[in-house]
Every structure is written in structure tokens, then in C-alpha cells.
Amino acid sequence: MRILRQDPKLVQGNNSSMQKSKISIPKELSEHILTPLAERLAVEHPQGKVTIGIPKELKFSENRIALTPSAVRTLVQMGHRIRLETGAGEKSNFSDYDYSEAGAEILADKEQLFKSQVILKVAPPSLEEIDLGHPGQIIISPIHLPALTEEYIYRLKQKRITAMAMEYMKDSSGSFPFVRMMSEIAGVSAMQTAADLLSHNEDGRGVLLGGIAGVPPAKVVILGAGVVAEVATRVALGYGAEIRLFDNNIRKLMRLQSNLGHRLYTGTFSSPEMYAEIRSADVVLGAIHSETGRAPCIVGEDTVEQMKPGAVIIDVSIDQGGCFATSRLSTHEQPTFIKHEVLHYCVPNIVSRYPKTSSAAISNILVPLFAEAGSTMGIEALLRSDAGFRNGIYMYKGSLTNQYMSERFNIKYMDIGLLLMTNL
């Protein structure tokens, strides 16, 4: 509603009568209150909304991106602010235009991007990227334990960054959603890769994975009975391969057989039959996941030495150190190496071969998390209220919270629960 200026003559007349009555009008009343007021709208500043930065991946031959354009659109509609480094989605076949249309801000300046509250990455941050961070920032990414260095830990400490490993986050059921989703893709990819590597063109034995009538199929030994193993087993059975499955968790072995509806040859890691099967195998797949630190190394170098020349080892556990003594990190550019005449495939981000599918899978997990953060008081509140989400933290504002890393690098660590209580 507008307040109209009074007629000067009326004001003057009123002033005269007031002067006669010896009543004066303060100057500020006549100059300000009688002036028309500009209309103002109440602007709501919602709490819990997050500024998310997504840099372009340059290391580890990474082709994925943490959020697809459709995921960005959903988060922007919730009130979150998404900032994307130019070209970040190109390897997943998403253009800057796709993201801009979804509501993301496209930045060419990486330093400006790293001023965001949360950084999302699908590869561990480089030392240069850590240096661009700021105190209190949250970096969510996978962590490759074999490539982890003491300097990496100290840089995070110096910047007082909160770092979270995707593969350690849990959902309400207590399972690891990122691990499960990526494991499904990895299981399919591992068997397809094994079939390729067995061929003569790949320095393999020239064996068809499934065999044909009159020719026996390849023997595949799978170590572990988790999601990777289950999916890989489905694919291998589809090829017609002969399967041997080992795990120390009998319940997992029973569940896997029940899910597949197929009677399989199974055994435990401690059984002598496992080593005999590995020595005679055409393909050995390592698919053992650790909930806290390094994957157990259960196949020694002496066993690898006794394997068939041209046999194939695929170590899906390499991102947690690997479960073969002869494993070492390889890349998509140079994915294989030969050790003791055995072909090794030890690429940590094996799912990056299918970046569009993998990116969509990661987005499906992250969007509900940020939706929950937006409905509460933000990421920090979510850390305190969600124990599964909190399980992913290995560095909290410069304090190491992962016991395995503490023991490996001889760096003091603190319990995350105590840290959160002292930072109330």
C-alpha cells in the first residue's frame, strides 16, 4: 500500500496551528514517514541447501561423472546450487549445454569451483585439487587404497577438510549402496573382459570361455560371494563356463546359490581344494570387499607361479589393495601385465569402461542423500543423524578417523562420534 505525500499547503496550515499550540513535528517525521515507501518482497533463505562443485576428472583414466543432467535438474529444483567445470561430462557423453539447461552453472575456473561447500568426484582428489580446498569443505569421492600416500593424508589434515569415501557409506539396511551398484557393473564387465583376455589376440590361452560341443568350457574360479561374484557368476553361466566359488562366509554362499537357483561347486578360503582349483583355472576372479580397510590378500605368489601359462587373473579388489600377491595397479590405457606367465588385469575403476551407465547409477544414490540434507539442516546435520552416511568419513575437519589408515601411516586417529560431539 502506498502512503501519499500530503499537500504542502495542508502541511503548512497544520504547522501554523501546531505552532500556535506550541507542538512541533520532528524533522525526521516530515522527511521520511510522509515519503512513499518502496514495495519489498520477503525473500526466504532456505536452510540445508548445498553448493555442490563437480570438477573435470583428469586422473585414473576416469570417464564417469558424479551427477547426470537429470540428477542436476532434480537437485536444482530442490534449491541446491550445482557448479560444473566445463567439459566434466564429455567422457560420459553429456555436454555443457545439457548441464546448463538442467540449471547448473558452468565454470572454466577450477579454483572458483573449489570454493563450493561440497565437492563430488568419481576419482580420488589429486594433491593439486586438495590444495584448492578450504577448511570445513566436504569432498565425497572413492578412495584407492593402493595409491594412497602419507602426503595425501597430511594435505587433507592441513586444509582441515572432511573427506568421505563413497565405498564406505552405508544405507538404512546396513549395506554399501555405492559398492553394490558398482559391483553389479563390475561383475558383468569382469566376465566380458575375461572372455576377451582368454583369446589369443590378448596373449591369452586362446580358449573360448563357454566352450562348444565336444570341447570343454573354460574353468573360472571366483573368490568372494558378494555382489560382484553373484553377477559375474550369472554372466559366466550364461557363457557356459565351469564355475568354482569360494568364500569363508557360508551364509553368503548359501544365499548366492539360492539367488541363482543353480547348484555350484563351492568351498572356503581355508580349504586346500581352493589352491588346487586356482592352479588349474583358466580365469581367477578376485572379488573380496573389506568394510573398513584393505582387502585380504589370500592368494600368494607361489600359487600364481603354479597357474597355467596364459591364464587370466582379474582383481576387482585392487581398489582396496587386491587379493593376489602379484597384483598391482594398472590403467585403462595399459590394463594388463604378465607376471609368472599369467595375464593380470588390475584396473581399479573397471566400471569406467561404461561411463554413462555408471554415472546414472552413482546419481541414483547421491540424489536421495542431498534431498535428505536439504530437508534437514544441511550436510553437517546429516552427518550427525545418519550413521550410515557418517560411516564414509575417513577425515573430519583435519582429523583422521579411519583406523586402517592410522595404522598404515602411523598417524593418530580419533573416533568420529567423539569428534562430532566436541564440534556441537
Tab-separated table of C-alpha atoms in Angstrom:
chain	number	residue	atom	x	y	z
A	1	MET	CA	0.000	0.000	0.000
A	2	ARG	CA	1.385	3.408	-0.962
A	3	ILE	CA	1.421	6.293	1.512
A	4	LEU	CA	0.653	9.538	-0.340
A	5	ARG	CA	2.512	12.774	0.294
A	6	GLN	CA	0.375	15.369	1.975
A	7	ASP	CA	-0.466	18.620	0.270
A	8	PRO	CA	2.222	21.213	1.169
A	9	LYS	CA	-0.481	23.813	1.867
A	10	LEU	CA	-2.189	21.468	4.310
A	11	VAL	CA	1.119	20.716	5.917
A	12	GLN	CA	1.876	24.404	6.158
A	13	GLY	CA	-1.594	25.089	7.652
A	14	ASN	CA	-1.203	22.289	10.092
A	15	ASN	CA	2.229	23.568	11.053
A	16	SER	CA	0.780	27.019	11.730
A	17	SER	CA	-1.908	25.679	14.004
A	18	MET	CA	0.596	23.415	15.703
A	19	GLN	CA	2.953	26.329	16.214
A	20	LYS	CA	0.098	28.207	17.860
A	21	SER	CA	-0.439	25.142	20.031
A	22	LYS	CA	3.317	25.007	20.631
A	23	ILE	CA	3.508	21.423	19.216
A	24	SER	CA	6.489	20.796	16.905
A	25	ILE	CA	6.926	17.962	14.341
A	26	PRO	CA	10.359	16.329	14.336
A	27	LYS	CA	12.212	16.844	11.069
A	28	GLU	CA	12.708	13.091	10.519
A	29	LEU	CA	8.941	12.504	10.644
A	30	SER	CA	8.157	15.099	7.998
A	31	GLU	CA	11.009	13.904	5.711
A	32	HIS	CA	10.723	10.120	5.967
A	33	ILE	CA	7.389	8.913	7.233
A	34	LEU	CA	5.407	11.033	4.779
A	35	THR	CA	7.512	9.753	1.815
A	36	PRO	CA	6.069	6.870	-0.313
A	37	LEU	CA	7.667	3.540	0.648
A	38	ALA	CA	9.128	1.153	-1.949
A	39	GLU	CA	7.394	-2.201	-2.130
A	40	ARG	CA	9.551	-5.081	-0.804
A	41	LEU	CA	9.048	-8.848	-1.094
A	42	ALA	CA	10.033	-11.205	1.697
A	43	VAL	CA	12.874	-13.426	0.405
A	44	GLU	CA	13.208	-16.842	2.021
A	45	HIS	CA	16.715	-18.189	2.582
A	46	PRO	CA	16.125	-21.929	2.965
A	47	GLN	CA	18.427	-23.722	5.335
A	48	GLY	CA	20.016	-27.014	4.373
A	49	LYS	CA	20.632	-26.108	0.741
A	50	VAL	CA	24.090	-27.018	-0.525
A	51	THR	CA	26.501	-25.621	-3.113
A	52	ILE	CA	27.952	-28.619	-4.965
A	53	GLY	CA	31.013	-28.445	-7.208
A	54	ILE	CA	31.841	-31.128	-9.793
A	55	PRO	CA	35.350	-30.842	-11.305
A	56	LYS	CA	36.526	-32.461	-14.511
A	57	GLU	CA	38.344	-35.738	-13.834
A	58	LEU	CA	41.920	-35.815	-15.126
A	59	LYS	CA	43.431	-38.796	-13.268
A	60	PHE	CA	42.973	-42.585	-13.118
A	61	SER	CA	41.637	-42.733	-16.715
A	62	GLU	CA	38.277	-41.772	-15.263
A	63	ASN	CA	35.342	-41.324	-17.660
A	64	ARG	CA	32.422	-41.094	-15.212
A	65	ILE	CA	30.781	-38.072	-13.594
A	66	ALA	CA	29.021	-37.937	-10.224
A	67	LEU	CA	25.740	-36.392	-11.416
A	68	THR	CA	23.877	-36.740	-14.708
A	69	PRO	CA	21.970	-33.751	-16.154
A	70	SER	CA	18.642	-35.207	-14.973
A	71	ALA	CA	20.056	-35.571	-11.439
A	72	VAL	CA	21.278	-31.957	-11.553
A	73	ARG	CA	17.812	-30.789	-12.600
A	74	THR	CA	16.252	-32.601	-9.648
A	75	LEU	CA	18.706	-31.118	-7.132
A	76	VAL	CA	18.381	-27.596	-8.548
A	77	GLN	CA	14.606	-27.850	-8.193
A	78	MET	CA	15.168	-28.729	-4.531
A	79	GLY	CA	17.099	-25.487	-4.080
A	80	HIS	CA	20.662	-26.800	-4.264
A	81	ARG	CA	23.259	-24.947	-6.327
A	82	ILE	CA	25.274	-27.083	-8.784
A	83	ARG	CA	28.530	-25.826	-10.279
A	84	LEU	CA	30.261	-27.821	-13.007
A	85	GLU	CA	33.699	-27.447	-14.543
A	86	THR	CA	33.447	-27.106	-18.298
A	87	GLY	CA	33.872	-30.430	-20.107
A	88	ALA	CA	33.328	-32.511	-16.946
A	89	GLY	CA	30.632	-34.667	-18.549
A	90	GLU	CA	32.088	-35.095	-22.036
A	91	LYS	CA	33.507	-38.601	-21.498
A	92	SER	CA	30.094	-39.741	-20.296
A	93	ASN	CA	28.502	-38.203	-23.409
A	94	PHE	CA	26.948	-35.298	-21.503
A	95	SER	CA	27.631	-31.794	-22.858
A	96	ASP	CA	27.967	-28.487	-21.021
A	97	TYR	CA	24.731	-27.469	-22.752
A	98	ASP	CA	22.925	-30.467	-21.219
A	99	TYR	CA	24.013	-29.374	-17.752
A	100	SER	CA	23.329	-25.696	-18.354
A	101	GLU	CA	19.786	-26.497	-19.452
A	102	ALA	CA	19.372	-28.560	-16.264
A	103	GLY	CA	20.246	-25.499	-14.160
A	104	ALA	CA	23.958	-25.995	-13.452
A	105	GLU	CA	26.499	-23.171	-13.538
A	106	ILE	CA	29.343	-23.952	-15.954
A	107	LEU	CA	32.741	-22.676	-14.765
A	108	ALA	CA	36.086	-22.673	-16.525
A	109	ASP	CA	37.978	-21.670	-13.369
A	110	LYS	CA	38.766	-24.735	-11.232
A	111	GLU	CA	39.862	-22.551	-8.334
A	112	GLN	CA	36.467	-20.831	-8.295
A	113	LEU	CA	34.730	-24.214	-8.483
A	114	PHE	CA	36.574	-25.438	-5.375
A	115	LYS	CA	35.023	-22.666	-3.308
A	116	SER	CA	31.880	-24.836	-3.230
A	117	GLN	CA	30.703	-26.284	0.071
A	118	VAL	CA	30.732	-29.875	-1.255
A	119	ILE	CA	32.952	-31.362	-3.980
A	120	LEU	CA	31.742	-34.510	-5.756
A	121	LYS	CA	34.282	-36.669	-7.563
A	122	VAL	CA	34.340	-40.170	-9.030
A	123	ALA	CA	38.111	-40.442	-8.619
A	124	PRO	CA	40.158	-39.555	-5.528
A	125	PRO	CA	41.167	-35.881	-5.406
A	126	SER	CA	44.678	-35.112	-6.570
A	127	LEU	CA	47.147	-33.226	-4.375
A	128	GLU	CA	46.606	-30.168	-6.557
A	129	GLU	CA	42.849	-30.374	-6.004
A	130	ILE	CA	43.281	-30.767	-2.245
A	131	ASP	CA	45.352	-27.566	-2.254
A	132	LEU	CA	42.371	-25.750	-3.814
A	133	GLY	CA	40.116	-26.843	-0.941
A	134	HIS	CA	39.240	-24.835	2.137
A	135	PRO	CA	38.609	-25.574	5.846
A	136	GLY	CA	35.254	-27.215	6.507
A	137	GLN	CA	34.809	-28.304	2.903
A	138	ILE	CA	33.400	-31.800	2.262
A	139	ILE	CA	34.910	-33.927	-0.505
A	140	ILE	CA	32.950	-37.052	-1.467
A	141	SER	CA	34.824	-39.483	-3.716
A	142	PRO	CA	36.058	-43.058	-3.932
A	143	ILE	CA	39.396	-43.867	-2.336
A	144	HIS	CA	42.030	-46.088	-3.955
A	145	LEU	CA	43.983	-47.578	-1.058
A	146	PRO	CA	46.967	-48.818	-3.152
A	147	ALA	CA	47.548	-45.279	-4.438
A	148	LEU	CA	47.087	-43.646	-1.026
A	149	THR	CA	50.151	-41.819	0.316
A	150	GLU	CA	51.111	-40.214	3.603
A	151	GLU	CA	51.393	-36.839	1.857
A	152	TYR	CA	47.780	-37.183	0.677
A	153	ILE	CA	46.618	-37.629	4.281
A	154	TYR	CA	48.691	-34.702	5.555
A	155	ARG	CA	47.402	-32.365	2.822
A	156	LEU	CA	43.820	-33.135	3.865
A	157	LYS	CA	44.779	-32.531	7.504
A	158	GLN	CA	46.419	-29.193	6.728
A	159	LYS	CA	43.352	-27.982	4.844
A	160	ARG	CA	41.037	-29.245	7.651
A	161	ILE	CA	38.855	-30.908	5.035
A	162	THR	CA	36.160	-33.503	5.697
A	163	ALA	CA	36.783	-36.378	3.268
A	164	MET	CA	34.295	-39.188	2.648
A	165	ALA	CA	34.818	-42.458	0.773
A	166	MET	CA	31.807	-43.487	-1.310
A	167	GLU	CA	32.550	-47.179	-0.889
A	168	TYR	CA	32.324	-46.974	2.932
A	169	MET	CA	28.900	-45.274	3.074
A	170	LYS	CA	26.012	-47.441	4.254
A	171	ASP	CA	22.270	-47.279	3.686
A	172	SER	CA	19.455	-47.933	6.183
A	173	SER	CA	19.762	-51.704	5.660
A	174	GLY	CA	23.458	-51.667	6.584
A	175	SER	CA	24.680	-52.494	3.079
A	176	PHE	CA	27.044	-50.407	0.946
A	177	PRO	CA	24.959	-48.842	-1.854
A	178	PHE	CA	27.867	-47.492	-3.920
A	179	VAL	CA	29.710	-50.787	-3.676
A	180	ARG	CA	26.621	-52.760	-4.613
A	181	MET	CA	25.756	-50.608	-7.623
A	182	MET	CA	29.305	-50.519	-8.954
A	183	SER	CA	29.726	-54.204	-8.158
A	184	GLU	CA	26.845	-55.117	-10.429
A	185	ILE	CA	28.519	-53.301	-13.308
A	186	ALA	CA	31.940	-54.670	-12.350
A	187	GLY	CA	30.638	-58.251	-12.302
A	188	VAL	CA	29.368	-58.006	-15.878
A	189	SER	CA	32.466	-56.136	-17.050
A	190	ALA	CA	34.867	-58.591	-15.380
A	191	MET	CA	33.470	-61.629	-17.183
A	192	GLN	CA	33.305	-59.847	-20.527
A	193	THR	CA	36.920	-58.773	-20.003
A	194	ALA	CA	37.937	-62.322	-19.072
A	195	ALA	CA	36.378	-63.671	-22.258
A	196	ASP	CA	38.376	-61.132	-24.290
A	197	LEU	CA	41.660	-61.750	-22.459
A	198	LEU	CA	41.462	-65.519	-22.941
A	199	SER	CA	41.655	-65.040	-26.683
A	200	HIS	CA	44.977	-65.493	-28.453
A	201	ASN	CA	44.988	-61.826	-29.550
A	202	GLU	CA	45.276	-60.746	-25.910
A	203	ASP	CA	48.225	-63.014	-25.008
A	204	GLY	CA	45.734	-65.438	-23.503
A	205	ARG	CA	45.436	-69.185	-23.912
A	206	GLY	CA	43.186	-68.990	-26.967
A	207	VAL	CA	40.315	-70.563	-25.042
A	208	LEU	CA	36.633	-69.802	-25.599
A	209	LEU	CA	35.083	-69.080	-22.210
A	210	GLY	CA	31.993	-71.198	-22.786
A	211	GLY	CA	33.424	-73.956	-24.967
A	212	ILE	CA	31.401	-75.735	-27.663
A	213	ALA	CA	30.009	-79.222	-28.259
A	214	GLY	CA	32.813	-81.707	-27.858
A	215	VAL	CA	35.195	-79.107	-26.356
A	216	PRO	CA	35.139	-78.477	-22.589
A	217	PRO	CA	34.483	-74.908	-21.363
A	218	ALA	CA	36.956	-72.734	-19.503
A	219	LYS	CA	37.243	-73.151	-15.739
A	220	VAL	CA	36.511	-69.974	-13.778
A	221	VAL	CA	37.409	-69.634	-10.084
A	222	ILE	CA	35.694	-66.786	-8.224
A	223	LEU	CA	36.986	-65.628	-4.833
A	224	GLY	CA	34.246	-63.997	-2.788
A	225	ALA	CA	30.488	-64.437	-2.728
A	226	GLY	CA	29.284	-60.849	-2.762
A	227	VAL	CA	27.506	-58.858	-5.447
A	228	VAL	CA	30.431	-58.875	-7.916
A	229	ALA	CA	30.693	-62.639	-7.573
A	230	GLU	CA	26.955	-63.180	-7.992
A	231	VAL	CA	26.677	-61.067	-11.132
A	232	ALA	CA	29.910	-62.482	-12.579
A	233	THR	CA	28.643	-65.996	-11.917
A	234	ARG	CA	25.397	-65.245	-13.765
A	235	VAL	CA	27.359	-63.994	-16.770
A	236	ALA	CA	29.822	-66.914	-16.681
A	237	LEU	CA	26.951	-69.420	-16.502
A	238	GLY	CA	25.391	-67.659	-19.467
A	239	TYR	CA	28.608	-68.222	-21.397
A	240	GLY	CA	28.584	-71.860	-20.299
A	241	ALA	CA	31.774	-71.718	-18.243
A	242	GLU	CA	32.620	-74.147	-15.428
A	243	ILE	CA	32.413	-72.271	-12.083
A	244	ARG	CA	34.231	-72.760	-8.762
A	245	LEU	CA	33.208	-70.386	-5.955
A	246	PHE	CA	34.996	-69.753	-2.625
A	247	ASP	CA	34.207	-67.635	0.433
A	248	ASN	CA	34.594	-68.017	4.201
A	249	ASN	CA	31.030	-66.819	4.778
A	250	ILE	CA	28.836	-69.897	4.400
A	251	ARG	CA	25.674	-67.799	4.627
A	252	LYS	CA	26.785	-65.800	1.575
A	253	LEU	CA	27.497	-68.984	-0.352
A	254	MET	CA	24.046	-70.333	0.501
A	255	ARG	CA	22.360	-67.058	-0.430
A	256	LEU	CA	24.189	-66.887	-3.758
A	257	GLN	CA	23.182	-70.428	-4.709
A	258	SER	CA	19.603	-69.681	-3.704
A	259	ASN	CA	19.527	-66.457	-5.759
A	260	LEU	CA	20.970	-68.195	-8.810
A	261	GLY	CA	18.785	-71.262	-8.466
A	262	HIS	CA	21.788	-73.284	-9.524
A	263	ARG	CA	23.885	-75.833	-7.665
A	264	LEU	CA	27.518	-74.678	-7.721
A	265	TYR	CA	30.853	-76.078	-6.625
A	266	THR	CA	31.664	-74.051	-3.500
A	267	GLY	CA	34.326	-74.049	-0.790
A	268	THR	CA	36.074	-71.889	1.805
A	269	PHE	CA	39.287	-69.894	1.548
A	270	SER	CA	40.996	-72.199	4.009
A	271	SER	CA	40.279	-75.369	2.037
A	272	PRO	CA	43.214	-76.984	0.187
A	273	GLU	CA	40.862	-77.547	-2.759
A	274	MET	CA	40.820	-73.798	-3.449
A	275	TYR	CA	44.526	-73.677	-4.305
A	276	ALA	CA	44.260	-76.773	-6.467
A	277	GLU	CA	41.368	-75.189	-8.379
A	278	ILE	CA	43.285	-71.929	-8.837
A	279	ARG	CA	46.304	-73.747	-10.241
A	280	SER	CA	44.136	-75.488	-12.858
A	281	ALA	CA	41.893	-72.489	-13.646
A	282	ASP	CA	41.714	-70.553	-16.895
A	283	VAL	CA	40.314	-67.464	-15.143
A	284	VAL	CA	40.566	-66.432	-11.475
A	285	LEU	CA	38.405	-63.507	-10.386
A	286	GLY	CA	39.174	-61.749	-7.084
A	287	ALA	CA	36.035	-60.086	-5.711
A	288	ILE	CA	36.581	-59.619	-1.966
A	289	HIS	CA	35.429	-56.378	-0.331
A	290	SER	CA	36.608	-55.042	3.009
A	291	GLU	CA	34.254	-52.881	5.071
A	292	THR	CA	36.991	-50.814	6.710
A	293	GLY	CA	40.397	-51.102	5.056
A	294	ARG	CA	42.497	-53.297	2.829
A	295	ALA	CA	41.055	-56.378	1.136
A	296	PRO	CA	42.676	-59.597	2.429
A	297	CYS	CA	45.438	-60.972	0.227
A	298	ILE	CA	44.560	-64.678	0.072
A	299	VAL	CA	46.497	-65.879	-2.988
A	300	GLY	CA	50.273	-65.929	-2.554
A	301	GLU	CA	52.855	-65.525	-5.289
A	302	ASP	CA	53.810	-69.198	-5.092
A	303	THR	CA	50.263	-70.171	-6.111
A	304	VAL	CA	50.301	-67.746	-9.053
A	305	GLU	CA	53.622	-69.241	-10.195
A	306	GLN	CA	51.935	-72.644	-10.466
A	307	MET	CA	48.998	-71.424	-12.594
A	308	LYS	CA	48.658	-72.313	-16.282
A	309	PRO	CA	50.686	-70.168	-18.690
A	310	GLY	CA	48.282	-67.728	-20.324
A	311	ALA	CA	45.716	-67.989	-17.519
A	312	VAL	CA	43.938	-64.761	-16.556
A	313	ILE	CA	43.692	-63.022	-13.173
A	314	ILE	CA	41.133	-60.233	-12.808
A	315	ASP	CA	41.478	-58.489	-9.455
A	316	VAL	CA	38.335	-56.430	-8.857
A	317	SER	CA	39.561	-55.892	-5.272
A	318	ILE	CA	42.550	-53.870	-6.492
A	319	ASP	CA	40.962	-50.595	-5.344
A	320	GLN	CA	41.333	-51.973	-1.803
A	321	GLY	CA	44.835	-53.337	-2.330
A	322	GLY	CA	43.997	-56.540	-4.210
A	323	CYS	CA	43.625	-60.152	-3.080
A	324	PHE	CA	46.582	-61.558	-5.107
A	325	ALA	CA	50.176	-61.064	-4.003
A	326	THR	CA	51.156	-60.325	-7.617
A	327	SER	CA	48.541	-57.614	-8.211
A	328	ARG	CA	49.499	-54.003	-8.894
A	329	LEU	CA	47.534	-51.052	-10.209
A	330	SER	CA	47.024	-50.842	-13.963
A	331	THR	CA	45.103	-48.359	-16.119
A	332	HIS	CA	42.617	-48.413	-18.962
A	333	GLU	CA	45.444	-47.313	-21.284
A	334	GLN	CA	47.642	-50.229	-20.125
A	335	PRO	CA	45.153	-52.566	-18.433
A	336	THR	CA	47.212	-55.767	-18.346
A	337	PHE	CA	50.650	-57.034	-17.392
A	338	ILE	CA	52.219	-60.501	-17.307
A	339	LYS	CA	53.668	-61.964	-14.126
A	340	HIS	CA	54.851	-65.596	-13.972
A	341	GLU	CA	53.308	-66.096	-17.455
A	342	VAL	CA	49.872	-65.203	-16.035
A	343	LEU	CA	47.945	-62.295	-17.538
A	344	HIS	CA	46.846	-59.818	-14.833
A	345	TYR	CA	44.059	-57.248	-15.180
A	346	CYS	CA	44.085	-54.862	-12.173
A	347	VAL	CA	42.243	-51.679	-13.197
A	348	PRO	CA	40.720	-50.063	-10.068
A	349	ASN	CA	37.885	-48.245	-11.842
A	350	ILE	CA	36.838	-51.116	-14.083
A	351	VAL	CA	33.293	-49.706	-14.296
A	352	SER	CA	34.640	-46.598	-16.039
A	353	ARG	CA	34.513	-48.623	-19.260
A	354	TYR	CA	30.764	-47.927	-19.148
A	355	PRO	CA	30.677	-44.278	-18.002
A	356	LYS	CA	27.100	-43.395	-18.905
A	357	THR	CA	25.612	-46.376	-17.072
A	358	SER	CA	27.955	-45.892	-14.105
A	359	SER	CA	27.238	-42.156	-13.845
A	360	ALA	CA	23.495	-42.797	-13.780
A	361	ALA	CA	23.982	-45.401	-11.041
A	362	ILE	CA	26.031	-43.001	-8.886
A	363	SER	CA	23.449	-40.244	-9.380
A	364	ASN	CA	20.663	-42.549	-8.221
A	365	ILE	CA	22.425	-42.878	-4.859
A	366	LEU	CA	23.562	-39.267	-4.396
A	367	VAL	CA	20.273	-37.516	-5.214
A	368	PRO	CA	18.340	-39.015	-2.239
A	369	LEU	CA	21.246	-38.126	0.072
A	370	PHE	CA	21.189	-34.462	-0.904
A	371	ALA	CA	17.402	-34.476	-0.836
A	372	GLU	CA	17.624	-35.592	2.786
A	373	ALA	CA	20.285	-32.966	3.520
A	374	GLY	CA	18.043	-30.279	2.040
A	375	SER	CA	15.088	-31.351	4.156
A	376	THR	CA	17.157	-31.131	7.356
A	377	MET	CA	19.732	-28.501	8.234
A	378	GLY	CA	22.355	-29.441	5.674
A	379	ILE	CA	25.191	-31.916	5.190
A	380	GLU	CA	26.619	-31.399	8.682
A	381	ALA	CA	23.278	-32.260	10.269
A	382	LEU	CA	23.013	-35.326	8.039
A	383	LEU	CA	26.426	-36.499	9.260
A	384	ARG	CA	25.176	-36.358	12.835
A	385	SER	CA	21.810	-38.006	12.209
A	386	ASP	CA	22.672	-40.682	9.632
A	387	ALA	CA	25.145	-43.281	10.922
A	388	GLY	CA	25.396	-44.968	7.528
A	389	PHE	CA	26.309	-41.745	5.744
A	390	ARG	CA	28.736	-40.909	8.565
A	391	ASN	CA	30.450	-44.285	8.095
A	392	GLY	CA	32.010	-42.946	4.899
A	393	ILE	CA	34.130	-40.347	6.729
A	394	TYR	CA	37.849	-41.043	6.947
A	395	MET	CA	38.918	-37.436	7.626
A	396	TYR	CA	36.815	-34.986	9.641
A	397	LYS	CA	37.914	-31.344	9.541
A	398	GLY	CA	41.556	-32.382	9.512
A	399	SER	CA	41.312	-35.271	11.993
A	400	LEU	CA	41.895	-38.804	10.689
A	401	THR	CA	39.017	-41.123	11.656
A	402	ASN	CA	39.986	-44.347	9.835
A	403	GLN	CA	41.868	-46.899	11.932
A	404	TYR	CA	43.382	-48.758	8.967
A	405	MET	CA	44.934	-45.559	7.569
A	406	SER	CA	46.110	-44.636	11.047
A	407	GLU	CA	47.968	-47.918	11.438
A	408	ARG	CA	49.322	-47.855	7.899
A	409	PHE	CA	50.804	-44.353	8.114
A	410	ASN	CA	51.335	-44.191	11.885
A	411	ILE	CA	49.084	-41.141	12.196
A	412	LYS	CA	46.878	-40.566	15.228
A	413	TYR	CA	43.170	-41.051	14.605
A	414	MET	CA	40.043	-40.117	16.565
A	415	ASP	CA	36.604	-41.686	16.762
A	416	ILE	CA	34.162	-39.797	14.525
A	417	GLY	CA	31.439	-39.960	17.194
A	418	LEU	CA	33.634	-38.149	19.709
A	419	LEU	CA	34.632	-35.538	17.126
A	420	LEU	CA	31.027	-34.769	16.291
A	421	MET	CA	30.177	-34.418	19.979
A	422	THR	CA	33.013	-31.956	20.555
A	423	ASN	CA	32.004	-29.917	17.469
A	424	LEU	CA	28.408	-29.299	18.552
